[in-house]
Coordinates of C-alpha atoms in Angstrom, one line a residue:
Chain A
M1 CA 66.8 -64.6 7.8
R2 CA 68.7 -63.7 11.0
I3 CA 71.0 -61.2 9.1
S4 CA 70.4 -59.2 6.1
K5 CA 71.7 -60.3 2.6
G6 CA 74.6 -57.9 2.5
G7 CA 75.6 -59.3 6.0
L8 CA 75.5 -63.0 4.6
L9 CA 77.7 -62.0 1.5
V10 CA 80.4 -60.5 4.0
I11 CA 80.2 -63.8 6.0
M12 CA 80.7 -66.0 3.3
A13 CA 83.8 -63.8 1.9
F14 CA 84.9 -63.9 5.4
L15 CA 85.2 -67.9 5.2
T16 CA 87.8 -67.6 2.2
P17 CA 90.6 -66.6 4.5
L18 CA 89.5 -69.0 7.3
I19 CA 89.5 -71.9 5.1
V20 CA 92.5 -71.3 3.5
E21 CA 94.8 -70.2 6.8
L22 CA 92.8 -73.4 8.1
R23 CA 94.7 -75.8 6.0
T24 CA 98.2 -74.4 6.7
V25 CA 97.4 -74.0 10.6
L26 CA 96.1 -77.8 10.9
S27 CA 99.7 -78.8 9.1
W28 CA 101.1 -77.4 12.1
F29 CA 99.4 -80.3 14.2
G30 CA 100.3 -82.9 11.5
I31 CA 96.9 -82.7 10.2
R32 CA 97.6 -82.3 6.2
L33 CA 94.2 -81.8 4.1
S34 CA 94.4 -82.4 0.4
V35 CA 93.0 -79.6 -1.9
V36 CA 89.8 -81.3 -2.3
E37 CA 89.4 -82.2 1.3
T38 CA 90.0 -78.5 2.1
G39 CA 87.6 -77.8 -0.4
A40 CA 85.1 -80.3 1.1
L41 CA 85.4 -78.8 4.7
G42 CA 84.8 -75.3 3.1
L43 CA 81.7 -76.3 1.6
A44 CA 80.3 -77.9 5.0
L45 CA 81.4 -74.6 6.8
I46 CA 79.7 -72.4 3.9
V47 CA 76.0 -74.8 4.1
A48 CA 76.6 -74.6 7.7
V49 CA 76.8 -70.6 7.8
L50 CA 73.9 -70.6 5.3
I51 CA 71.5 -72.9 7.7
W52 CA 72.3 -70.9 10.6
A53 CA 71.5 -67.7 8.5
M54 CA 68.5 -68.9 6.9
W55 CA 66.8 -70.6 10.1
P56 CA 64.4 -68.4 12.0
S57 CA 65.9 -66.0 14.6
N58 CA 65.1 -67.1 18.0
G59 CA 64.3 -64.1 20.4
D60 CA 65.8 -66.2 23.4
T61 CA 68.9 -67.5 21.7
E62 CA 69.5 -63.8 20.4
A63 CA 69.2 -62.3 24.0
K64 CA 71.7 -65.1 25.1
L65 CA 74.1 -63.8 22.5
A66 CA 73.8 -60.2 23.4
Chain B
M1 CA 61.6 -30.1 -2.1
A2 CA 65.0 -29.7 -0.4
M3 CA 67.8 -28.3 -2.3
R4 CA 70.6 -31.0 -3.0
N5 CA 74.0 -30.1 -1.3
A6 CA 76.6 -32.4 -2.9
Y7 CA 80.2 -31.6 -3.4
I8 CA 79.1 -30.5 -7.2
D9 CA 76.8 -28.1 -6.0
Q10 CA 79.1 -26.8 -3.7
F11 CA 82.6 -26.7 -5.6
P12 CA 81.8 -27.3 -9.2
E13 CA 85.1 -26.1 -10.5
E14 CA 86.9 -28.2 -8.1
A15 CA 84.9 -30.8 -8.8
R16 CA 85.9 -31.0 -12.1
V17 CA 89.6 -31.2 -11.3
I18 CA 88.8 -34.2 -8.9
R19 CA 87.0 -35.9 -11.6
A20 CA 89.7 -35.5 -13.8
A21 CA 92.2 -36.9 -11.2
L22 CA 90.1 -39.9 -10.1
W23 CA 89.6 -40.7 -13.8
S24 CA 93.7 -40.6 -14.6
S25 CA 93.6 -43.0 -11.6
F26 CA 90.8 -45.3 -12.5
L27 CA 92.9 -45.4 -16.0
A28 CA 96.1 -46.7 -14.4
L29 CA 94.2 -49.0 -12.1
M30 CA 92.5 -51.0 -15.3
I31 CA 95.9 -51.0 -17.1
G32 CA 98.1 -51.7 -14.4
G33 CA 95.7 -54.4 -13.2
T34 CA 95.6 -55.8 -16.4
L35 CA 99.2 -56.4 -16.4
G36 CA 99.1 -57.6 -13.2
L37 CA 96.9 -60.6 -14.2
I38 CA 99.5 -61.0 -17.2
Q39 CA 102.5 -61.3 -14.9
G40 CA 100.6 -63.7 -12.3
L41 CA 99.7 -66.2 -15.5
H42 CA 103.3 -65.8 -16.6
R43 CA 104.7 -66.6 -13.7
T44 CA 102.7 -69.4 -12.5
N45 CA 103.0 -71.0 -16.4
V46 CA 99.2 -71.0 -16.5
L47 CA 99.3 -69.1 -19.7
R48 CA 102.5 -67.6 -21.5
F49 CA 101.9 -65.4 -24.3
I50 CA 105.0 -62.7 -24.1
P51 CA 108.5 -63.7 -23.9
S52 CA 110.2 -63.9 -20.5
Q53 CA 112.3 -60.8 -21.1
D54 CA 109.2 -59.0 -21.6
Y55 CA 108.0 -59.8 -18.4
Y56 CA 110.1 -57.3 -16.7
T57 CA 108.6 -54.3 -18.9
V58 CA 104.8 -55.5 -17.8
L59 CA 106.4 -55.8 -14.0
T60 CA 107.7 -52.5 -14.1
A61 CA 104.4 -51.1 -15.7
H62 CA 102.2 -52.6 -13.3
G63 CA 104.6 -51.4 -10.5
V64 CA 104.6 -47.8 -11.5
L65 CA 100.9 -47.6 -12.9
L66 CA 99.5 -49.1 -9.5
V67 CA 101.7 -47.7 -6.9
I68 CA 102.5 -44.3 -8.3
T69 CA 99.9 -43.7 -10.8
F70 CA 96.8 -45.0 -9.5
T71 CA 97.2 -43.9 -5.8
I72 CA 98.8 -40.6 -6.1
F73 CA 96.2 -39.4 -8.5
F74 CA 93.7 -40.8 -6.1
L75 CA 95.1 -39.0 -3.5
V76 CA 95.4 -35.5 -5.0
G77 CA 91.7 -35.7 -5.8
I78 CA 90.7 -36.9 -2.2
F79 CA 93.0 -34.3 -0.4
T80 CA 91.6 -31.6 -2.7
W81 CA 87.8 -32.8 -1.9
A82 CA 88.9 -32.9 1.9
V83 CA 90.5 -29.2 2.4
T84 CA 87.7 -27.5 0.5
T85 CA 85.2 -29.3 2.1
S86 CA 86.7 -29.2 5.6
L87 CA 87.6 -25.4 5.2
D88 CA 84.5 -24.4 3.4
R89 CA 86.2 -22.8 0.6
G90 CA 87.4 -23.3 -2.8
V91 CA 90.7 -23.6 -3.7
K92 CA 92.8 -19.9 -4.5
D93 CA 93.1 -20.3 -7.8
I94 CA 91.8 -23.2 -10.0
R95 CA 94.2 -22.6 -13.0
F96 CA 97.1 -23.4 -10.7
T97 CA 94.9 -26.8 -9.6
W98 CA 94.4 -27.5 -12.9
G99 CA 98.3 -26.4 -13.7
W100 CA 99.7 -29.2 -11.2
Y101 CA 97.2 -31.8 -12.5
A102 CA 98.5 -31.2 -15.9
M103 CA 102.1 -31.5 -14.6
M104 CA 101.5 -34.7 -13.1
S105 CA 99.6 -35.8 -16.1
L106 CA 102.5 -34.9 -18.5
G107 CA 104.7 -37.0 -16.3
T108 CA 102.7 -39.8 -16.4
L109 CA 102.7 -39.6 -20.1
L110 CA 106.7 -39.5 -20.5
V111 CA 107.0 -42.5 -17.6
G112 CA 104.2 -44.8 -19.3
V113 CA 105.9 -44.0 -22.9
S114 CA 109.3 -44.8 -21.8
I115 CA 108.3 -48.0 -20.2
L116 CA 106.1 -48.9 -23.3
G117 CA 109.5 -48.6 -25.2
G118 CA 110.3 -51.8 -23.6
V119 CA 107.7 -54.0 -25.9
V120 CA 107.3 -51.8 -28.8
D121 CA 110.0 -51.3 -31.4
Q122 CA 108.8 -47.9 -32.7
I123 CA 109.3 -46.2 -29.5
P124 CA 113.3 -46.1 -29.3
M125 CA 113.2 -46.0 -25.2
N126 CA 113.4 -48.7 -22.7
A127 CA 112.6 -48.3 -19.0
D128 CA 112.7 -51.9 -17.9
V129 CA 114.0 -50.5 -14.3
L130 CA 111.2 -52.0 -12.3
Y131 CA 109.2 -49.5 -9.9
T132 CA 112.3 -49.4 -7.7
F133 CA 113.9 -47.8 -10.2
Y134 CA 117.9 -47.6 -8.4
S135 CA 120.9 -48.4 -10.2
P136 CA 122.6 -50.5 -11.9
F137 CA 119.2 -50.8 -13.7
Q138 CA 119.4 -47.7 -16.1
A139 CA 116.1 -46.0 -17.6
H140 CA 115.8 -43.6 -20.6
P141 CA 116.0 -40.2 -19.6
A142 CA 112.4 -39.5 -20.2
F143 CA 111.3 -42.1 -17.6
Y144 CA 113.5 -39.8 -15.1
V145 CA 112.3 -36.3 -16.2
G146 CA 108.6 -38.0 -16.3
F147 CA 108.8 -38.8 -12.6
V148 CA 110.1 -35.4 -11.6
L149 CA 107.3 -33.9 -13.3
F150 CA 104.8 -36.2 -11.6
V151 CA 106.5 -35.4 -8.1
V152 CA 107.1 -31.7 -8.8
G153 CA 103.0 -31.7 -9.7
T154 CA 102.3 -33.2 -6.2
W155 CA 104.8 -30.7 -4.6
L156 CA 102.5 -27.9 -6.1
A157 CA 99.6 -29.6 -5.2
G158 CA 100.4 -29.6 -1.6
F159 CA 101.1 -25.5 -1.9
D160 CA 97.7 -25.5 -3.3
W161 CA 96.0 -27.0 0.2
F162 CA 98.5 -24.9 2.1
R163 CA 97.6 -21.7 0.7
T164 CA 94.2 -22.4 0.8
W165 CA 94.4 -23.4 4.6
W166 CA 96.7 -20.1 4.9
A167 CA 93.7 -18.2 3.5
W168 CA 91.4 -19.4 5.5
K169 CA 93.7 -18.8 8.7
K170 CA 93.6 -15.4 8.0
D171 CA 89.7 -15.3 8.2
N172 CA 89.8 -18.0 11.1
P173 CA 92.9 -17.1 13.4
D174 CA 91.4 -18.7 16.5
E175 CA 90.2 -22.1 15.1
R176 CA 91.8 -25.1 15.1
I177 CA 92.5 -26.8 12.0
P178 CA 89.6 -28.9 10.7
L179 CA 90.3 -32.8 11.0
P180 CA 90.3 -33.6 7.0
T181 CA 92.7 -30.7 6.5
F182 CA 95.2 -31.5 9.3
M183 CA 95.5 -34.7 7.9
A184 CA 96.1 -33.5 4.1
L185 CA 98.7 -31.1 5.5
T186 CA 100.6 -33.4 7.7
T187 CA 100.9 -35.9 5.0
M188 CA 102.1 -33.4 2.6
L189 CA 104.7 -32.3 4.8
F190 CA 106.3 -35.7 5.3
W191 CA 106.0 -36.2 1.6
Y192 CA 108.3 -33.0 0.9
L193 CA 110.5 -34.3 3.6
S194 CA 111.1 -37.8 2.0
S195 CA 110.7 -36.8 -1.7
I196 CA 114.0 -34.9 -1.4
G197 CA 115.7 -38.4 -1.5
V198 CA 114.2 -39.4 -5.0
A199 CA 114.9 -35.9 -6.3
I200 CA 118.3 -35.9 -5.4
S201 CA 118.9 -39.3 -6.7
I202 CA 117.4 -38.7 -9.9
L203 CA 118.6 -35.0 -10.3
A204 CA 121.9 -35.7 -9.1
F205 CA 123.0 -39.1 -10.5
L206 CA 120.5 -41.4 -12.5
L207 CA 119.3 -38.4 -15.1
P208 CA 123.0 -37.2 -15.6
W209 CA 124.1 -40.9 -15.8
S210 CA 121.2 -41.7 -18.3
L211 CA 122.3 -38.6 -20.2
G212 CA 126.0 -39.7 -20.4
I213 CA 127.2 -36.7 -18.6
I214 CA 128.6 -38.9 -15.9
D215 CA 130.1 -42.3 -16.4
S216 CA 128.8 -43.9 -13.6
V217 CA 127.1 -43.8 -10.0
N218 CA 127.5 -45.3 -6.5
P219 CA 124.8 -48.0 -6.9
L220 CA 124.4 -48.3 -2.8
L221 CA 124.3 -44.7 -2.6
T222 CA 121.2 -44.4 -5.2
R223 CA 119.5 -47.3 -3.4
T224 CA 119.6 -45.2 0.2
L225 CA 118.2 -42.3 -1.5
F226 CA 115.3 -44.6 -3.2
W227 CA 114.2 -46.1 0.4
F228 CA 114.7 -42.8 1.8
F229 CA 111.9 -42.1 0.0
G230 CA 110.5 -45.6 -0.9
H231 CA 109.3 -46.2 2.4
P232 CA 107.3 -43.2 3.2
V233 CA 105.8 -43.5 -0.2
V234 CA 104.0 -46.4 1.3
Y235 CA 102.5 -44.1 3.9
F236 CA 101.7 -41.4 1.5
W237 CA 99.7 -43.9 -0.2
L238 CA 98.0 -44.8 3.0
M239 CA 97.3 -41.5 4.7
P240 CA 94.2 -40.9 2.2
A241 CA 92.8 -44.2 3.5
Y242 CA 93.3 -43.7 6.8
M243 CA 91.4 -40.3 6.3
L244 CA 88.7 -42.1 4.6
W245 CA 88.5 -44.6 7.5
Y246 CA 88.4 -42.0 10.2
T247 CA 86.2 -39.3 8.6
M248 CA 83.8 -41.8 6.4
L249 CA 83.5 -45.0 7.7
P250 CA 82.1 -43.5 11.2
K251 CA 79.3 -41.6 9.1
L252 CA 78.8 -44.5 6.9
S253 CA 78.2 -46.7 10.0
G254 CA 75.6 -44.3 11.6
G255 CA 77.4 -42.7 13.9
K256 CA 80.8 -40.6 14.8
L257 CA 84.2 -40.5 15.0
F258 CA 85.4 -41.8 18.6
S259 CA 88.2 -39.2 19.1
D260 CA 89.0 -36.5 16.8
P261 CA 92.3 -35.7 19.3
L262 CA 93.8 -39.3 18.7
A263 CA 93.3 -39.0 15.0
R264 CA 95.6 -35.9 15.2
V265 CA 98.0 -37.7 17.1
V266 CA 98.5 -40.6 14.6
F267 CA 99.0 -38.1 12.0
V268 CA 101.6 -36.5 13.8
L269 CA 103.2 -39.8 14.4
F270 CA 103.4 -40.5 10.6
L271 CA 104.8 -37.1 10.1
I272 CA 107.5 -37.5 12.3
L273 CA 108.2 -41.5 12.0
S274 CA 107.7 -42.1 8.2
T275 CA 111.0 -41.2 6.7
P276 CA 113.6 -42.2 9.1
V277 CA 112.7 -45.8 8.6
G278 CA 113.9 -46.5 4.7
I279 CA 117.2 -48.7 5.7
H280 CA 114.7 -51.2 6.6
H281 CA 114.5 -52.1 3.3
Q282 CA 118.4 -52.5 2.9
Y283 CA 119.2 -55.1 5.8
L284 CA 120.7 -57.5 3.4
D285 CA 123.0 -54.4 2.0
P286 CA 126.8 -55.0 2.6
G287 CA 127.6 -51.6 2.9
I288 CA 125.5 -50.6 5.7
A289 CA 126.5 -51.0 9.4
E290 CA 124.1 -53.2 11.2
G291 CA 123.9 -50.4 13.9
F292 CA 122.0 -48.3 11.6
K293 CA 119.7 -50.9 10.3
F294 CA 118.9 -51.5 14.0
I295 CA 117.8 -47.7 14.6
A296 CA 116.0 -48.1 11.0
M297 CA 114.2 -51.2 13.0
T298 CA 113.5 -49.5 16.0
N299 CA 111.9 -46.4 14.4
T300 CA 110.0 -48.8 12.1
M301 CA 108.5 -50.8 15.2
F302 CA 107.5 -47.5 16.4
L303 CA 105.1 -47.0 13.6
L304 CA 103.0 -50.0 14.8
L305 CA 101.6 -47.5 17.5
P306 CA 99.5 -45.1 15.2
S307 CA 98.3 -48.1 13.4
L308 CA 97.0 -49.9 16.4
L309 CA 95.6 -46.7 17.5
T310 CA 93.9 -46.0 14.6
A311 CA 92.5 -49.9 14.4
F312 CA 91.2 -48.8 18.0
T313 CA 89.6 -45.5 17.0
V314 CA 87.8 -46.9 13.8
V315 CA 86.9 -49.7 15.2
A316 CA 85.4 -47.9 18.5
S317 CA 83.5 -45.5 15.8
M318 CA 82.1 -48.2 13.9
E319 CA 80.8 -49.7 17.2
H320 CA 79.1 -46.2 18.3
G321 CA 77.7 -46.2 14.5
A322 CA 76.1 -49.4 14.6
R323 CA 74.8 -49.0 18.2
Q324 CA 73.1 -45.7 17.1
R325 CA 71.5 -48.2 14.1
G326 CA 69.9 -50.5 17.1
G327 CA 73.0 -52.8 17.5
E328 CA 73.3 -54.4 21.1
G329 CA 75.5 -56.7 22.6
Y330 CA 79.3 -57.6 22.8
L331 CA 79.5 -58.4 19.1
S332 CA 76.0 -58.3 17.8
W333 CA 76.1 -54.9 17.0
L334 CA 78.2 -55.8 14.1
K335 CA 75.0 -57.0 12.1
A336 CA 73.7 -53.6 12.3
L337 CA 76.3 -52.2 10.3
P338 CA 75.5 -51.3 6.6
W339 CA 77.0 -54.3 5.0
R340 CA 74.9 -53.4 1.7
D341 CA 76.7 -50.5 1.3
P342 CA 80.0 -51.3 -1.1
A343 CA 81.6 -47.9 0.2
F344 CA 81.1 -48.9 4.1
T345 CA 81.9 -52.7 3.5
G346 CA 84.9 -52.3 0.9
M347 CA 86.6 -50.2 3.3
A348 CA 85.8 -52.2 6.3
L349 CA 87.2 -55.6 4.7
A350 CA 90.1 -53.5 3.5
G351 CA 91.0 -52.2 7.1
L352 CA 90.5 -56.1 8.0
M353 CA 93.1 -57.0 5.5
F354 CA 95.6 -54.2 6.3
A355 CA 95.5 -55.7 9.8
A356 CA 97.1 -58.8 8.3
G357 CA 99.5 -56.8 6.4
G358 CA 100.8 -55.1 9.1
F359 CA 101.4 -58.5 10.9
S360 CA 103.5 -59.7 7.8
G361 CA 105.1 -56.1 8.0
M362 CA 106.4 -56.7 11.5
I363 CA 108.4 -59.8 10.1
N364 CA 109.6 -57.5 7.0
A365 CA 110.7 -54.9 9.6
G366 CA 112.5 -57.5 12.3
L367 CA 116.1 -57.3 11.8
S368 CA 116.9 -60.8 11.9
I369 CA 113.8 -62.6 10.7
N370 CA 113.7 -60.4 7.5
Y371 CA 116.3 -63.0 6.6
L372 CA 114.2 -65.7 6.1
V373 CA 111.7 -63.4 3.9
H374 CA 113.8 -61.3 1.9
N375 CA 113.5 -60.4 -1.7
S376 CA 111.1 -63.6 -1.6
W377 CA 107.3 -63.8 -2.7
W378 CA 106.1 -63.2 0.8
V379 CA 107.2 -59.5 0.3
V380 CA 104.8 -59.2 -2.8
G381 CA 102.3 -61.0 -0.8
H382 CA 102.7 -58.4 2.1
F383 CA 102.4 -55.4 -0.2
H384 CA 99.4 -56.5 -2.1
L385 CA 97.6 -56.7 1.7
T386 CA 98.7 -52.9 2.1
V387 CA 99.0 -51.0 -0.9
G388 CA 96.9 -53.6 -3.0
T389 CA 93.9 -53.8 -0.4
A390 CA 94.1 -51.2 2.3
V391 CA 94.7 -48.6 -0.2
A392 CA 93.2 -50.1 -3.4
L393 CA 90.1 -51.4 -1.7
T394 CA 89.6 -48.2 0.0
F395 CA 89.8 -46.1 -2.9
M396 CA 87.5 -48.2 -4.9
A397 CA 85.0 -48.2 -2.0
A398 CA 85.1 -44.8 -1.4
S399 CA 84.4 -44.1 -5.0
Y400 CA 80.9 -45.2 -4.5
W401 CA 80.4 -42.5 -2.0
F402 CA 82.7 -39.9 -4.1
I403 CA 81.4 -40.3 -7.5
P404 CA 78.1 -39.4 -6.9
Q405 CA 79.4 -36.3 -5.2
L406 CA 81.5 -35.3 -8.2
T407 CA 78.8 -36.1 -10.7
G408 CA 75.3 -35.7 -9.2
K409 CA 74.4 -39.1 -10.2
E410 CA 73.4 -42.3 -8.7
I411 CA 75.8 -45.3 -8.6
W412 CA 74.4 -47.5 -11.9
N413 CA 74.6 -50.9 -9.8
R414 CA 74.9 -50.8 -6.0
S415 CA 74.6 -54.4 -5.9
L416 CA 76.9 -54.9 -8.2
G417 CA 79.7 -52.6 -6.5
L418 CA 79.1 -54.8 -3.3
V419 CA 80.2 -58.1 -5.2
Q420 CA 83.1 -56.1 -6.7
V421 CA 84.4 -55.2 -3.4
V422 CA 83.5 -58.9 -1.9
L423 CA 85.3 -59.9 -4.8
W424 CA 88.4 -58.4 -4.0
F425 CA 88.8 -59.2 -0.8
I426 CA 88.2 -63.3 -1.8
G427 CA 90.5 -62.9 -4.6
M428 CA 93.4 -61.4 -2.7
T429 CA 92.8 -63.8 0.1
F430 CA 94.1 -66.7 -2.5
M431 CA 96.9 -64.7 -4.0
S432 CA 98.6 -63.1 -1.1
N433 CA 98.1 -66.3 1.1
A434 CA 99.9 -68.1 -1.4
M435 CA 102.6 -65.6 -2.0
H436 CA 103.2 -65.5 1.9
R437 CA 103.4 -69.3 1.7
A438 CA 105.7 -69.3 -1.3
G439 CA 108.0 -66.9 0.5
L440 CA 108.5 -68.8 3.4
F441 CA 110.3 -71.4 1.3
G442 CA 112.3 -69.3 -0.7
I443 CA 110.7 -68.4 -3.8
P444 CA 111.7 -65.5 -5.1
R445 CA 110.2 -62.2 -6.3
R446 CA 110.7 -60.3 -9.5
T447 CA 111.6 -63.2 -11.7
A448 CA 109.7 -64.6 -14.9
E449 CA 110.8 -68.2 -14.3
P450 CA 111.2 -69.0 -10.7
Q451 CA 111.5 -72.9 -11.4
Y452 CA 115.3 -73.0 -11.7
E453 CA 116.6 -76.0 -13.6
G454 CA 117.5 -79.1 -11.4
F455 CA 116.1 -77.5 -8.3
S456 CA 112.7 -77.7 -6.7
F457 CA 111.0 -75.8 -3.7
D458 CA 109.8 -77.8 -1.2
P459 CA 106.7 -76.2 0.8
A460 CA 105.8 -77.4 4.0
V461 CA 102.1 -77.2 3.2
G462 CA 100.8 -78.7 0.0
T463 CA 102.6 -78.6 -3.4
V464 CA 104.4 -75.3 -5.4
A465 CA 101.9 -76.2 -8.2
E466 CA 98.7 -75.5 -5.8
I467 CA 100.6 -72.4 -4.7
D468 CA 100.8 -71.6 -8.3
A469 CA 97.1 -72.2 -9.1
Q470 CA 96.0 -70.2 -6.0
V471 CA 97.9 -67.2 -7.3
A472 CA 96.9 -67.5 -10.9
L473 CA 93.0 -67.8 -9.4
G474 CA 93.4 -65.0 -7.0
A475 CA 94.9 -63.2 -10.2
A476 CA 92.0 -64.0 -12.4
L477 CA 89.4 -62.6 -9.4
L478 CA 91.1 -59.5 -8.7
T479 CA 91.2 -58.4 -12.3
L480 CA 87.5 -59.1 -12.6
S481 CA 87.1 -57.2 -9.4
V482 CA 88.8 -54.3 -11.3
Y483 CA 86.6 -54.4 -14.3
L484 CA 83.5 -54.6 -12.7
F485 CA 84.7 -51.8 -10.8
I486 CA 85.5 -49.7 -13.9
T487 CA 82.4 -50.5 -15.8
N488 CA 80.3 -49.6 -12.8
M489 CA 82.3 -46.0 -12.7
V490 CA 81.8 -45.5 -16.6
L491 CA 77.9 -46.5 -16.7
T492 CA 77.5 -44.2 -13.7
T493 CA 79.7 -41.0 -15.2
I494 CA 78.2 -41.6 -18.8
G495 CA 75.2 -43.6 -18.6
G496 CA 73.7 -42.3 -15.3
S497 CA 70.8 -40.4 -14.5
T498 CA 71.0 -36.9 -12.5
S499 CA 69.7 -37.3 -9.1
D500 CA 68.2 -35.1 -6.3
A501 CA 68.8 -37.8 -3.7
I502 CA 72.6 -37.7 -3.4
P503 CA 73.6 -37.2 0.3
D504 CA 75.0 -34.1 1.4
N505 CA 78.7 -33.4 1.4
T506 CA 79.7 -34.1 4.9
Y507 CA 82.2 -35.8 6.9
A508 CA 81.6 -37.7 10.2
G509 CA 81.1 -35.4 13.3
T510 CA 82.9 -36.4 16.5
L511 CA 82.4 -37.8 19.8
S512 CA 85.3 -36.0 21.5
G513 CA 86.2 -33.0 19.4
P514 CA 89.7 -30.8 18.9
E515 CA 88.8 -29.1 21.6
D516 CA 89.5 -31.8 24.0
S517 CA 93.4 -31.8 22.9
P518 CA 96.0 -29.5 23.4
A519 CA 96.7 -26.8 20.9
I520 CA 100.1 -28.0 20.7
I521 CA 99.0 -30.9 18.5
D522 CA 98.2 -28.1 15.5
N523 CA 101.6 -26.8 15.9
L524 CA 103.1 -28.1 12.3
K525 CA 106.4 -26.4 12.6
L526 CA 107.2 -28.3 15.7
W527 CA 106.4 -31.6 14.4
T528 CA 108.4 -30.9 10.9
S529 CA 111.2 -29.7 13.2
I530 CA 111.4 -33.1 15.2
A531 CA 110.7 -35.1 12.2
V532 CA 113.9 -33.3 10.4
V533 CA 116.2 -34.2 13.5
L534 CA 114.9 -37.9 13.6
V535 CA 116.1 -38.0 9.6
I536 CA 119.0 -36.3 10.0
I537 CA 119.8 -38.8 13.2
A538 CA 118.6 -41.8 11.1
Y539 CA 120.4 -40.7 7.7
S540 CA 123.6 -38.4 8.2
L541 CA 125.7 -41.3 9.7
P542 CA 124.9 -43.9 7.1
L543 CA 125.1 -41.6 4.1
A544 CA 128.4 -40.0 5.2
S545 CA 129.8 -43.6 5.4
I546 CA 128.2 -44.8 2.2
I547 CA 130.0 -41.9 0.3
D548 CA 133.2 -42.1 2.2
A549 CA 133.5 -45.9 1.3
G550 CA 132.2 -45.7 -2.5
G551 CA 132.5 -41.8 -3.3
L552 CA 129.6 -40.0 -5.0
F553 CA 130.0 -41.5 -8.1
G554 CA 131.6 -45.0 -7.8
P555 CA 134.4 -46.2 -6.0
G556 CA 137.6 -44.5 -7.2
I557 CA 136.0 -42.0 -9.7
D558 CA 136.7 -38.3 -9.1
P559 CA 133.5 -36.5 -9.4
W560 CA 134.9 -33.0 -9.9
K561 CA 136.9 -34.1 -13.0
P562 CA 134.2 -35.7 -15.4
S563 CA 135.6 -35.7 -18.7
V564 CA 132.2 -34.4 -20.7
V565 CA 130.9 -31.5 -18.6
V566 CA 133.9 -29.4 -19.2
D567 CA 132.8 -29.4 -22.8
P568 CA 129.3 -27.8 -23.2
S569 CA 128.8 -28.9 -26.7
L570 CA 129.8 -32.4 -25.6
V571 CA 126.9 -32.4 -23.3
L572 CA 124.8 -31.2 -26.2
E573 CA 125.9 -34.3 -28.5
S574 CA 125.3 -36.5 -25.6
V575 CA 121.7 -35.2 -24.9
R576 CA 121.1 -35.8 -28.5
G577 CA 122.5 -39.2 -28.6
V578 CA 119.5 -40.2 -26.0
M579 CA 116.8 -38.5 -28.0
P580 CA 114.6 -40.4 -30.1

């Protein structure tokens, strides 16, 4: 794993305000999401974060990030 | 094996008082939190099992128990820890310490019973006055007497810490005040100053009015005196959280506090600026001139400075800690922080949410833009981010460090603690976001049934039903979080086993210590004098104007010829009339 389980839990929690507020922000650009669409987008984000977290870490990528 | 050096080992007597204070705090949190769920479900029409008129009793109890009892009992416990730990000496007389704790408890009991009278017929009292208990709402005298006892208890607690410091100073005349003690003392100084407002409001007006000794009061005057205290009390709740962010977060991160002098400056700024701002709660009160409101707005905006300084100092300290633990890069150091520790994670998430609360607070504080959100659900969303998360979540998170210090026992289940603090963050995200959005479209606060007949609100995003569902979901998650917290604390205290692995009772060291700041920063008399002058500037003319226009006891009422006061037997009769 790239991060600790505790860190992953916190990132998942942090996605909540991002997803909830994203819906409001998108509405200012005329993109209106229903609750179901927001939920689906949230789920996709969670899956993406899980894949990133579970993917074996790559030293080069880490170095670039640093 | 090395000897354990937890707080309970250093100060066993003080640990008992702090435990009692923290448990009083937790009990208030549990009851107040449950009442919050009842409110949330009722208002959103998800589940209604109380009549709507009882909503206001529940609302009063929720407010008073959480923002007064929960927060301040925790504060007195933590400040006692801070003073004794940082001065490395016990309180002067433990009986005095138990005395103020008993006085606060008696006050809470009186206030609680008088509020409970709103829903229990057998209790001939009523105090459905909400947390903001100014007139024209009138409570049973027991409510006001209880409140006075509670506040006087906090004054005595402050005196206890001051005389402990005076004793230390006599032995250490050339030493700077240790940072945690400095924080506790500066906080108490503005508390003494600001709580004079509520003391005058109760003792001179509301209590005599409730007893029937005077016939009326000037509502605007009691409102203004309430807010003289009502906004600084916000910082009174917040300062222990700030103290924990400054003294515990860097340590839990594995590093040191970035700057002791900056931390002192922040607390001095709060001492100076906390009180002359209360009128920003009264922007829509017609009896106060706009110029006075502008002064209050200016003072309030200055308060952003210490909060921004805090954000910088605390994050810099956390980064230092993360780098000590091997963290690298511009942002990758975040991964090196101890996210598995509920004490650290809870405090860090609380600080993050406080930033959001600060932004919505700027809207509240703006004289013109406040009109958009005044008395709407936005305001409720705002203070659930500040006192409801920055303060409450920090206190719960800190308990995962303090309860082992005070009991000598390991936390029953630390993983559950981590889930609990994260759950609070998620629940509050749902609830406060929905409340802010609702407020922007005029949905009012303080009402059991906001859906008026023949009128519907039209939010820009989603529907009112979605907002209600989000609030109900958030309230349910928050209540679940409270129960997980209480379960963990109870099982730690009564079921946990004594451990020798409890960490030493210490707080964060500093990268830049007090020696890097001028000694004048520790001159408490100077800062208090400036605070008093600012209060005189901000309040003398508005108060004189309010009294001139509406009299001390209401327009056209001669306060010096009250009909009852002249005859003591009538006073006695009047007092008997309100006794159960």
